[in-house]
PDB file of C-alpha atoms and ligand atoms in Angstrom:
ATOM      1  CA  MET A   1       7.792 -18.993   1.284  1.00 96.00           C
ATOM      2  CA  LEU A   2       4.727 -16.868   0.269  1.00 98.00           C
ATOM      3  CA  THR A   3       4.010 -13.435   2.210  1.00 98.00           C
ATOM      4  CA  ASP A   4       1.102 -11.277   2.699  1.00 98.00           C
ATOM      5  CA  TYR A   5       1.560  -8.410   3.670  1.00 98.00           C
ATOM      6  CA  HIS A   6      -0.489  -5.861   2.757  1.00 98.00           C
ATOM      7  CA  VAL A   7      -3.943  -6.845   4.351  1.00 98.00           C
ATOM      8  CA  HIS A   8      -7.070  -5.201   5.893  1.00 98.00           C
ATOM      9  CA  LEU A   9      -8.669  -7.107   8.756  1.00 98.00           C
ATOM     10  CA  ARG A  10     -11.815  -4.919   7.342  1.00 97.00           C
ATOM     11  CA  PRO A  11     -13.811  -3.215   4.191  1.00 96.00           C
ATOM     12  CA  ASP A  12     -13.096  -0.061   3.146  1.00 93.00           C
ATOM     13  CA  ASP A  13     -16.475   0.576   4.378  1.00 87.00           C
ATOM     14  CA  GLU A  14     -17.659   3.536   7.720  1.00 81.00           C
ATOM     15  CA  ASP A  15     -19.636   0.628   9.562  1.00 90.00           C
ATOM     16  CA  THR A  16     -16.451  -1.091   9.559  1.00 95.00           C
ATOM     17  CA  PRO A  17     -16.446  -1.193  13.998  1.00 95.00           C
ATOM     18  CA  PRO A  18     -12.933  -2.465  15.142  1.00 96.00           C
ATOM     19  CA  GLY A  19     -14.985  -4.559  17.894  1.00 95.00           C
ATOM     20  CA  ARG A  20     -16.492  -6.570  14.778  1.00 96.00           C
ATOM     21  CA  TYR A  21     -12.904  -6.997  12.821  1.00 98.00           C
ATOM     22  CA  PHE A  22     -10.230  -6.702  15.185  1.00 98.00           C
ATOM     23  CA  THR A  23     -11.114  -9.799  16.602  1.00 98.00           C
ATOM     24  CA  PRO A  24      -9.248 -13.231  17.366  1.00 98.00           C
ATOM     25  CA  ALA A  25     -12.201 -15.103  15.046  1.00 98.00           C
ATOM     26  CA  ASN A  26     -11.704 -12.618  12.374  1.00 98.00           C
ATOM     27  CA  ALA A  27      -7.675 -13.009  12.734  1.00 98.00           C
ATOM     28  CA  ASP A  28      -8.481 -17.071  12.611  1.00 98.00           C
ATOM     29  CA  ARG A  29     -10.391 -16.397   9.377  1.00 98.00           C
ATOM     30  CA  TYR A  30      -7.801 -14.727   7.881  1.00 98.00           C
ATOM     31  CA  ARG A  31      -5.324 -17.331   9.319  1.00 98.00           C
ATOM     32  CA  ALA A  32      -7.267 -20.594   7.860  1.00 98.00           C
ATOM     33  CA  VAL A  33      -7.399 -18.731   4.593  1.00 98.00           C
ATOM     34  CA  ALA A  34      -3.654 -17.914   3.921  1.00 98.00           C
ATOM     35  CA  GLY A  35      -3.072 -21.118   5.444  1.00 98.00           C
ATOM     36  CA  GLU A  36      -5.039 -22.982   2.965  1.00 98.00           C
ATOM     37  CA  ARG A  37      -3.603 -20.770   0.342  1.00 98.00           C
ATOM     38  CA  GLY A  38       0.322 -21.933   1.155  1.00 97.00           C
ATOM     39  CA  ILE A  39       1.340 -18.755   2.586  1.00 98.00           C
ATOM     40  CA  GLU A  40       2.634 -18.603   5.687  1.00 95.00           C
ATOM     41  CA  GLU A  41       4.102 -15.555   6.512  1.00 97.00           C
ATOM     42  CA  LEU A  42       0.711 -13.166   7.122  1.00 98.00           C
ATOM     43  CA  GLY A  43       0.846  -9.613   8.533  1.00 98.00           C
ATOM     44  CA  VAL A  44      -1.863  -6.568   8.543  1.00 98.00           C
ATOM     45  CA  ALA A  45      -1.604  -3.287   6.956  1.00 98.00           C
ATOM     46  CA  GLU A  46      -4.682  -1.128   8.068  1.00 98.00           C
ATOM     47  CA  HIS A  47      -4.993   2.545   6.849  1.00 98.00           C
ATOM     48  CA  VAL A  48      -3.223   5.013   9.314  1.00 98.00           C
ATOM     49  CA  TYR A  49      -6.180   7.168   8.119  1.00 96.00           C
ATOM     50  CA  ARG A  50      -8.869   4.845  10.295  1.00 97.00           C
ATOM     51  CA  PHE A  51      -6.829   5.932  13.358  1.00 98.00           C
ATOM     52  CA  SER A  52      -7.623   9.524  15.249  1.00 98.00           C
ATOM     53  CA  GLN A  53      -4.181   9.845  15.999  1.00 98.00           C
ATOM     54  CA  ALA A  54      -3.750  10.349  11.804  1.00 98.00           C
ATOM     55  CA  LEU A  55      -5.286  13.932  12.349  1.00 97.00           C
ATOM     56  CA  GLU A  56      -2.244  15.100  14.052  1.00 96.00           C
ATOM     57  CA  VAL A  57      -0.773  14.290  11.196  1.00 97.00           C
ATOM     58  CA  TRP A  58      -3.190  15.719   8.429  1.00 95.00           C
ATOM     59  CA  ASP A  59      -6.421  17.471   8.989  1.00 93.00           C
ATOM     60  CA  HIS A  60      -7.959  16.402   5.412  1.00 90.00           C
ATOM     61  CA  PRO A  61     -11.640  16.197   5.643  1.00 90.00           C
ATOM     62  CA  PHE A  62     -11.219  13.201   3.762  1.00 88.00           C
ATOM     63  CA  TRP A  63      -9.909  11.759   6.297  1.00 92.00           C
ATOM     64  CA  ARG A  64     -12.085  13.219   9.235  1.00 94.00           C
ATOM     65  CA  PRO A  65     -14.864  11.155   9.172  1.00 93.00           C
ATOM     66  CA  TRP A  66     -13.005   7.928   8.986  1.00 94.00           C
ATOM     67  CA  ALA A  67      -9.837   8.675  11.877  1.00 96.00           C
ATOM     68  CA  VAL A  68     -12.033   7.369  14.819  1.00 95.00           C
ATOM     69  CA  ASP A  69     -10.274   4.305  15.899  1.00 97.00           C
ATOM     70  CA  ASP A  70      -7.467   3.939  18.501  1.00 98.00           C
ATOM     71  CA  LEU A  71      -4.278   2.914  16.599  1.00 98.00           C
ATOM     72  CA  ASP A  72      -2.368   1.516  20.103  1.00 98.00           C
ATOM     73  CA  ASP A  73      -5.903  -0.578  20.717  1.00 98.00           C
ATOM     74  CA  TYR A  74      -4.958  -1.903  17.187  1.00 98.00           C
ATOM     75  CA  CYS A  75      -1.571  -2.562  17.982  1.00 98.00           C
ATOM     76  CA  ALA A  76      -2.178  -3.959  21.390  1.00 98.00           C
ATOM     77  CA  PHE A  77      -4.776  -6.338  19.651  1.00 98.00           C
ATOM     78  CA  VAL A  78      -2.547  -7.623  16.790  1.00 98.00           C
ATOM     79  CA  ARG A  79       0.419  -8.047  19.248  1.00 98.00           C
ATOM     80  CA  SER A  80      -1.901  -9.696  22.085  1.00 98.00           C
ATOM     81  CA  ASP A  81      -4.556 -11.620  20.518  1.00 97.00           C
ATOM     82  CA  THR A  82      -3.151 -12.196  16.719  1.00 98.00           C
ATOM     83  CA  ASP A  83      -0.196 -13.890  15.641  1.00 97.00           C
ATOM     84  CA  LEU A  84      -0.037 -11.724  12.549  1.00 98.00           C
ATOM     85  CA  ARG A  85       2.812  -9.610  11.526  1.00 98.00           C
ATOM     86  CA  LEU A  86       1.867  -6.076  12.485  1.00 98.00           C
ATOM     87  CA  GLY A  87       2.286  -3.541  10.010  1.00 98.00           C
ATOM     88  CA  ILE A  88       0.121   0.010   9.001  1.00 98.00           C
ATOM     89  CA  GLU A  89      -0.457   1.454   5.518  1.00 98.00           C
ATOM     90  CA  ALA A  90       0.919   4.722   6.357  1.00 98.00           C
ATOM     91  CA  ASP A  91      -0.073   7.727   3.289  1.00 97.00           C
ATOM     92  CA  PHE A  92       2.710  10.036   2.012  1.00 97.00           C
ATOM     93  CA  VAL A  93       1.711  13.478   3.330  1.00 95.00           C
ATOM     94  CA  PRO A  94       4.550  15.877   2.117  1.00 94.00           C
ATOM     95  CA  GLY A  95       5.113  18.657   4.606  1.00 94.00           C
ATOM     96  CA  ARG A  96       3.870  16.624   7.685  1.00 95.00           C
ATOM     97  CA  GLU A  97       6.967  13.858   7.220  1.00 95.00           C
ATOM     98  CA  ASP A  98       7.878  14.389  10.554  1.00 96.00           C
ATOM     99  CA  ARG A  99       4.360  13.935  12.442  1.00 97.00           C
ATOM    100  CA  MET A 100       4.244  10.858  10.158  1.00 97.00           C
ATOM    101  CA  ALA A 101       7.453  10.034  11.564  1.00 97.00           C
ATOM    102  CA  ASN A 102       6.552  10.875  15.325  1.00 97.00           C
ATOM    103  CA  LEU A 103       3.607   8.463  15.162  1.00 97.00           C
ATOM    104  CA  LEU A 104       5.057   5.715  13.379  1.00 98.00           C
ATOM    105  CA  GLU A 105       8.676   5.413  15.564  1.00 96.00           C
ATOM    106  CA  SER A 106       6.683   5.345  18.698  1.00 94.00           C
ATOM    107  CA  ARG A 107       5.062   2.003  17.927  1.00 97.00           C
ATOM    108  CA  GLU A 108       7.216  -1.287  17.315  1.00 97.00           C
ATOM    109  CA  TRP A 109       5.634  -2.550  13.520  1.00 98.00           C
ATOM    110  CA  ASP A 110       7.093  -4.997  11.612  1.00 98.00           C
ATOM    111  CA  TYR A 111       7.183  -3.188   8.342  1.00 98.00           C
ATOM    112  CA  VAL A 112       5.245  -0.014   7.423  1.00 98.00           C
ATOM    113  CA  VAL A 113       3.762   0.336   4.143  1.00 98.00           C
ATOM    114  CA  GLY A 114       4.078   3.581   2.760  1.00 98.00           C
ATOM    115  CA  SER A 115       1.239   4.483   0.107  1.00 98.00           C
ATOM    116  CA  VAL A 116       0.404   7.801  -2.679  1.00 98.00           C
ATOM    117  CA  HIS A 117      -3.001   7.400  -1.968  1.00 96.00           C
ATOM    118  CA  PHE A 118      -3.327  11.551  -2.623  1.00 95.00           C
ATOM    119  CA  VAL A 119      -1.228  13.572  -4.862  1.00 95.00           C
ATOM    120  CA  SER A 120      -1.800  17.176  -3.200  1.00 90.00           C
ATOM    121  CA  ASP A 121      -5.316  16.796  -1.668  1.00 87.00           C
ATOM    122  CA  MET A 122      -6.657  14.666  -4.498  1.00 93.00           C
ATOM    123  CA  ALA A 123      -7.112  11.125  -4.571  1.00 95.00           C
ATOM    124  CA  VAL A 124      -5.626   8.732  -6.908  1.00 96.00           C
ATOM    125  CA  ASP A 125      -7.643   5.950  -6.690  1.00 95.00           C
ATOM    126  CA  LEU A 126     -11.171   7.550  -5.978  1.00 92.00           C
ATOM    127  CA  ASP A 127     -14.133   8.403  -7.825  1.00 90.00           C
ATOM    128  CA  ASP A 128     -15.840  11.170  -6.243  1.00 90.00           C
ATOM    129  CA  GLU A 129     -15.198  14.653  -5.608  1.00 90.00           C
ATOM    130  CA  TRP A 130     -11.934  13.985  -4.463  1.00 92.00           C
ATOM    131  CA  ASP A 131     -10.794  12.382  -7.959  1.00 95.00           C
ATOM    132  CA  ILE A 132      -7.514  13.997  -8.798  1.00 96.00           C
ATOM    133  CA  TRP A 133      -8.768  13.404 -12.528  1.00 97.00           C
ATOM    134  CA  ARG A 134     -11.534  16.346 -12.480  1.00 95.00           C
ATOM    135  CA  ARG A 135      -9.212  19.228 -12.505  1.00 92.00           C
ATOM    136  CA  GLY A 136      -8.841  18.502 -16.088  1.00 93.00           C
ATOM    137  CA  GLU A 137      -4.888  18.339 -16.021  1.00 95.00           C
ATOM    138  CA  SER A 138      -3.258  16.340 -18.954  1.00 97.00           C
ATOM    139  CA  PRO A 139      -1.980  12.698 -17.970  1.00 98.00           C
ATOM    140  CA  GLU A 140       1.317  13.471 -18.621  1.00 98.00           C
ATOM    141  CA  ARG A 141       1.030  15.973 -15.572  1.00 97.00           C
ATOM    142  CA  VAL A 142      -0.913  14.065 -13.155  1.00 97.00           C
ATOM    143  CA  TRP A 143       1.303  10.823 -14.262  1.00 98.00           C
ATOM    144  CA  LYS A 144       4.418  13.051 -13.431  1.00 98.00           C
ATOM    145  CA  ARG A 145       3.512  14.496 -10.035  1.00 97.00           C
ATOM    146  CA  TYR A 146       2.562  10.910  -8.651  1.00 98.00           C
ATOM    147  CA  PHE A 147       5.797   9.493  -9.786  1.00 98.00           C
ATOM    148  CA  GLU A 148       7.129  12.561  -8.005  1.00 98.00           C
ATOM    149  CA  TRP A 149       5.216  11.821  -4.822  1.00 98.00           C
ATOM    150  CA  VAL A 150       6.390   8.011  -5.030  1.00 98.00           C
ATOM    151  CA  ALA A 151       9.577   9.235  -5.333  1.00 98.00           C
ATOM    152  CA  GLU A 152       9.500  11.826  -2.869  1.00 98.00           C
ATOM    153  CA  ALA A 153       7.802   8.896  -0.655  1.00 98.00           C
ATOM    154  CA  ALA A 154      10.679   6.547  -1.054  1.00 98.00           C
ATOM    155  CA  ARG A 155      13.188   8.859  -0.251  1.00 98.00           C
ATOM    156  CA  THR A 156      11.526  10.035   3.366  1.00 97.00           C
ATOM    157  CA  GLY A 157      12.942   6.353   4.847  1.00 97.00           C
ATOM    158  CA  MET A 158      10.077   6.159   6.575  1.00 97.00           C
ATOM    159  CA  TYR A 159       8.665   2.999   5.030  1.00 98.00           C
ATOM    160  CA  ASP A 160       9.651  -0.435   4.658  1.00 98.00           C
ATOM    161  CA  ILE A 161       7.463  -0.994   1.688  1.00 98.00           C
ATOM    162  CA  MET A 162       6.073   0.948  -1.113  1.00 98.00           C
ATOM    163  CA  ALA A 163       2.334  -0.052  -1.861  1.00 98.00           C
ATOM    164  CA  HIS A 164       0.966  -0.556  -5.100  1.00 98.00           C
ATOM    165  CA  PRO A 165       3.930   1.517  -7.037  1.00 98.00           C
ATOM    166  CA  ASP A 166       1.532   2.506  -9.973  1.00 98.00           C
ATOM    167  CA  LEU A 167      -1.815   3.125  -8.402  1.00 98.00           C
ATOM    168  CA  ILE A 168      -2.323   5.961 -10.762  1.00 98.00           C
ATOM    169  CA  LYS A 169      -3.399   3.547 -13.546  1.00 98.00           C
ATOM    170  CA  VAL A 170      -6.397   1.972 -11.319  1.00 98.00           C
ATOM    171  CA  HIS A 171      -8.812   3.267 -13.071  1.00 97.00           C
ATOM    172  CA  GLY A 172      -7.169   1.580 -16.481  1.00 97.00           C
ATOM    173  CA  SER A 173      -9.102   2.985 -19.810  1.00 96.00           C
ATOM    174  CA  ALA A 174     -11.704   5.248 -17.323  1.00 96.00           C
ATOM    175  CA  ARG A 175      -9.262   7.901 -17.411  1.00 96.00           C
ATOM    176  CA  PRO A 176      -6.332   9.274 -20.013  1.00 95.00           C
ATOM    177  CA  ARG A 177      -2.936   7.825 -19.779  1.00 96.00           C
ATOM    178  CA  PRO A 178      -0.160   9.340 -21.182  1.00 98.00           C
ATOM    179  CA  GLU A 179       1.746   8.430 -24.478  1.00 96.00           C
ATOM    180  CA  GLY A 180       4.513   6.593 -25.379  1.00 96.00           C
ATOM    181  CA  ASP A 181       6.822   4.892 -23.352  1.00 97.00           C
ATOM    182  CA  LEU A 182       5.776   5.204 -19.729  1.00 98.00           C
ATOM    183  CA  ARG A 183       9.410   3.981 -18.457  1.00 98.00           C
ATOM    184  CA  ARG A 184      10.161   8.302 -18.524  1.00 98.00           C
ATOM    185  CA  TYR A 185       7.696   7.581 -15.279  1.00 98.00           C
ATOM    186  CA  TYR A 186       8.891   4.816 -13.512  1.00 98.00           C
ATOM    187  CA  GLU A 187      13.225   5.417 -14.037  1.00 98.00           C
ATOM    188  CA  PRO A 188      13.119   8.287 -11.686  1.00 98.00           C
ATOM    189  CA  ALA A 189      10.770   5.838  -8.900  1.00 98.00           C
ATOM    190  CA  VAL A 190      13.188   2.966  -9.372  1.00 98.00           C
ATOM    191  CA  GLU A 191      16.205   5.299  -8.622  1.00 98.00           C
ATOM    192  CA  ALA A 192      14.115   6.427  -5.450  1.00 98.00           C
ATOM    193  CA  PHE A 193      13.580   3.058  -3.855  1.00 98.00           C
ATOM    194  CA  LEU A 194      17.065   2.017  -4.857  1.00 98.00           C
ATOM    195  CA  ASP A 195      18.669   5.291  -2.935  1.00 98.00           C
ATOM    196  CA  ALA A 196      16.148   4.655  -0.023  1.00 98.00           C
ATOM    197  CA  GLY A 197      16.661   1.130   0.269  1.00 98.00           C
ATOM    198  CA  VAL A 198      13.271   0.198   0.552  1.00 98.00           C
ATOM    199  CA  ALA A 199      11.631  -2.450  -1.294  1.00 98.00           C
ATOM    200  CA  VAL A 200       8.928  -2.520  -4.125  1.00 98.00           C
ATOM    201  CA  GLU A 201       5.354  -4.349  -2.990  1.00 98.00           C
ATOM    202  CA  MET A 202       4.181  -6.625  -5.830  1.00 98.00           C
ATOM    203  CA  SER A 203       0.537  -6.070  -5.731  1.00 98.00           C
ATOM    204  CA  THR A 204      -1.767  -8.795  -7.154  1.00 98.00           C
ATOM    205  CA  ALA A 205      -4.607  -5.621  -6.298  1.00 98.00           C
ATOM    206  CA  GLY A 206      -4.881  -4.109  -9.572  1.00 98.00           C
ATOM    207  CA  LEU A 207      -6.416  -7.324 -11.092  1.00 98.00           C
ATOM    208  CA  ARG A 208      -9.414  -7.304  -9.237  1.00 97.00           C
ATOM    209  CA  LYS A 209      -9.055  -3.217 -10.027  1.00 98.00           C
ATOM    210  CA  PRO A 210     -10.812  -1.665 -13.950  1.00 98.00           C
ATOM    211  CA  VAL A 211      -7.259  -1.327 -14.986  1.00 98.00           C
ATOM    212  CA  GLY A 212      -6.680  -5.553 -14.918  1.00 98.00           C
ATOM    213  CA  GLU A 213      -2.989  -5.602 -13.460  1.00 98.00           C
ATOM    214  CA  LEU A 214      -0.423  -5.835 -11.605  1.00 98.00           C
ATOM    215  CA  TYR A 215       1.312  -3.181  -9.773  1.00 98.00           C
ATOM    216  CA  PRO A 216       3.968  -2.659 -10.895  1.00 98.00           C
ATOM    217  CA  SER A 217       3.252  -3.245 -14.727  1.00 98.00           C
ATOM    218  CA  ARG A 218       5.374  -5.495 -16.679  1.00 98.00           C
ATOM    219  CA  PRO A 219       8.319  -2.397 -17.823  1.00 98.00           C
ATOM    220  CA  PHE A 220       8.268  -1.133 -14.263  1.00 98.00           C
ATOM    221  CA  LEU A 221       8.713  -4.816 -13.230  1.00 98.00           C
ATOM    222  CA  GLU A 222      11.548  -4.864 -15.529  1.00 98.00           C
ATOM    223  CA  LEU A 223      12.741  -1.975 -14.145  1.00 98.00           C
ATOM    224  CA  ILE A 224      13.176  -2.945 -10.536  1.00 98.00           C
ATOM    225  CA  ALA A 225      14.368  -6.012 -10.977  1.00 98.00           C
ATOM    226  CA  GLU A 226      17.348  -4.711 -13.293  1.00 98.00           C
ATOM    227  CA  ALA A 227      18.188  -2.471 -10.206  1.00 98.00           C
ATOM    228  CA  GLY A 228      17.859  -5.095  -7.752  1.00 98.00           C
ATOM    229  CA  CYS A 229      15.495  -3.919  -5.511  1.00 98.00           C
ATOM    230  CA  PRO A 230      13.602  -5.954  -2.855  1.00 98.00           C
ATOM    231  CA  VAL A 231       9.925  -7.406  -3.165  1.00 98.00           C
ATOM    232  CA  ALA A 232       7.397  -7.362  -1.088  1.00 98.00           C
ATOM    233  CA  LEU A 233       4.844  -9.541  -2.288  1.00 98.00           C
ATOM    234  CA  SER A 234       0.501  -8.622  -0.939  1.00 98.00           C
ATOM    235  CA  SER A 235      -2.889  -8.801  -2.368  1.00 98.00           C
ATOM    236  CA  ASP A 236      -4.379  -5.712  -0.223  1.00 98.00           C
ATOM    237  CA  ALA A 237      -7.201  -8.362   1.069  1.00 98.00           C
ATOM    238  CA  HIS A 238      -9.604  -6.633   2.714  1.00 98.00           C
ATOM    239  CA  VAL A 239     -11.830  -9.705   3.397  1.00 98.00           C
ATOM    240  CA  PRO A 240      -9.999 -13.089   3.698  1.00 98.00           C
ATOM    241  CA  ASP A 241     -10.777 -14.436   0.572  1.00 98.00           C
ATOM    242  CA  GLN A 242      -9.012 -12.306  -1.090  1.00 98.00           C
ATOM    243  CA  LEU A 243      -5.548 -13.007   0.578  1.00 98.00           C
ATOM    244  CA  GLY A 244      -3.350 -14.652  -1.956  1.00 98.00           C
ATOM    245  CA  PHE A 245      -5.604 -13.359  -4.817  1.00 98.00           C
ATOM    246  CA  ARG A 246      -4.482 -14.616  -8.256  1.00 98.00           C
ATOM    247  CA  TYR A 247      -0.606 -15.382  -6.732  1.00 98.00           C
ATOM    248  CA  ASP A 248       0.135 -17.231  -9.351  1.00 98.00           C
ATOM    249  CA  ASP A 249      -0.171 -14.462 -11.665  1.00 98.00           C
ATOM    250  CA  ALA A 250       2.621 -12.520  -9.465  1.00 98.00           C
ATOM    251  CA  VAL A 251       4.876 -15.129  -8.898  1.00 98.00           C
ATOM    252  CA  GLN A 252       4.889 -15.860 -12.566  1.00 98.00           C
ATOM    253  CA  ALA A 253       5.727 -12.237 -13.661  1.00 98.00           C
ATOM    254  CA  LEU A 254       8.386 -12.201 -10.966  1.00 98.00           C
ATOM    255  CA  ALA A 255       9.852 -14.883 -12.134  1.00 98.00           C
ATOM    256  CA  ASP A 256       9.660 -13.594 -16.097  1.00 98.00           C
ATOM    257  CA  VAL A 257      11.623 -10.736 -14.540  1.00 98.00           C
ATOM    258  CA  GLY A 258      14.410 -13.185 -13.123  1.00 98.00           C
ATOM    259  CA  ILE A 259      12.713 -12.241  -9.284  1.00 98.00           C
ATOM    260  CA  THR A 260      13.539 -15.170  -6.865  1.00 98.00           C
ATOM    261  CA  GLU A 261      13.148 -13.692  -3.280  1.00 98.00           C
ATOM    262  CA  LEU A 262      10.701 -11.906  -1.426  1.00 98.00           C
ATOM    263  CA  ALA A 263      11.258  -9.827   1.405  1.00 98.00           C
ATOM    264  CA  VAL A 264      10.172 -10.990   4.599  1.00 98.00           C
ATOM    265  CA  TYR A 265      10.242  -8.626   7.843  1.00 98.00           C
ATOM    266  CA  ASP A 266      10.419  -9.022  11.664  1.00 98.00           C
ATOM    267  CA  ARG A 267      10.127  -5.563  13.545  1.00 98.00           C
ATOM    268  CA  ARG A 268      11.463  -3.827  10.661  1.00 98.00           C
ATOM    269  CA  GLU A 269      14.893  -5.924   9.976  1.00 98.00           C
ATOM    270  CA  ARG A 270      14.199  -7.373   6.062  1.00 98.00           C
ATOM    271  CA  ARG A 271      15.526 -10.369   5.187  1.00 98.00           C
ATOM    272  CA  MET A 272      15.402 -12.218   1.780  1.00 98.00           C
ATOM    273  CA  GLU A 273      13.542 -15.722   1.174  1.00 98.00           C
ATOM    274  CA  PRO A 274      13.247 -17.803  -2.213  1.00 98.00           C
ATOM    275  CA  ILE A 275      10.146 -17.669  -3.315  1.00 97.00           C
ATOM    276  CA  GLY A 276       7.306 -20.909  -3.513  1.00 89.00           C
TER     277      GLY A 276
HETATM  278 ZN1   ZN B 301      -3.758   1.690  -0.497  1.00 75.77          ZN
HETATM  279 ZN1   ZN B 302      -4.350  -1.304   1.199  1.00 75.77          ZN
END
């Protein structure tokens, strides 16, 4: 089986109203492309901050202009008008775990994808005034804090899958990277994944970004495989054509480290299925 779970039905642009994208016709477009690419298990995971309810969790100036759609309308659309799995990509916001847990627990997801896009109030993957690298902190400090947040996010137990676990590298050579063996950052994160029993995402999205690598990197993936953490496969597509993007590379990387099964979800119950 092949899965694509971390999928968005619309691009990350401001003018992407649900009336245009949360439609059976758009869902059919995704289903058709997934079918052509041999992806049977298809689900969506819209950003939590695109919904007004997210402001009850975190009223951050970055979220405010985005948080306009209704979360329950999204859930009802996916459940009633599509045959897609229902997921959500929910940011980790320390200190707001109870509020996020309330938002998540009051809806019936197939899975919850956990993401660290922000460390404190600075962004890991933006190239604007929120860019974490604008503070002039050392790469050692930035990476250490990012991976501490990833570990802490996993340990909340709120998530089924940890998304793009080394997103901090997204900008590639355009930002500094710590010297030496990077496993010192990965090891505590893997320990947290294992303790939490959470799955880790193999994401091909990094191949479309300046870094040009899979998330997680090979040494990180080796540690994940050694620890026996379940792995979920996704493209983080924002348009149908990105579904299953470069899955051959991902499947090969998984095979290289001896991973033969993927995590599959139904109403937050996980089972493992052979890859392929
Ligand atoms: Zn993300
Ligand atoms: Zn995403």
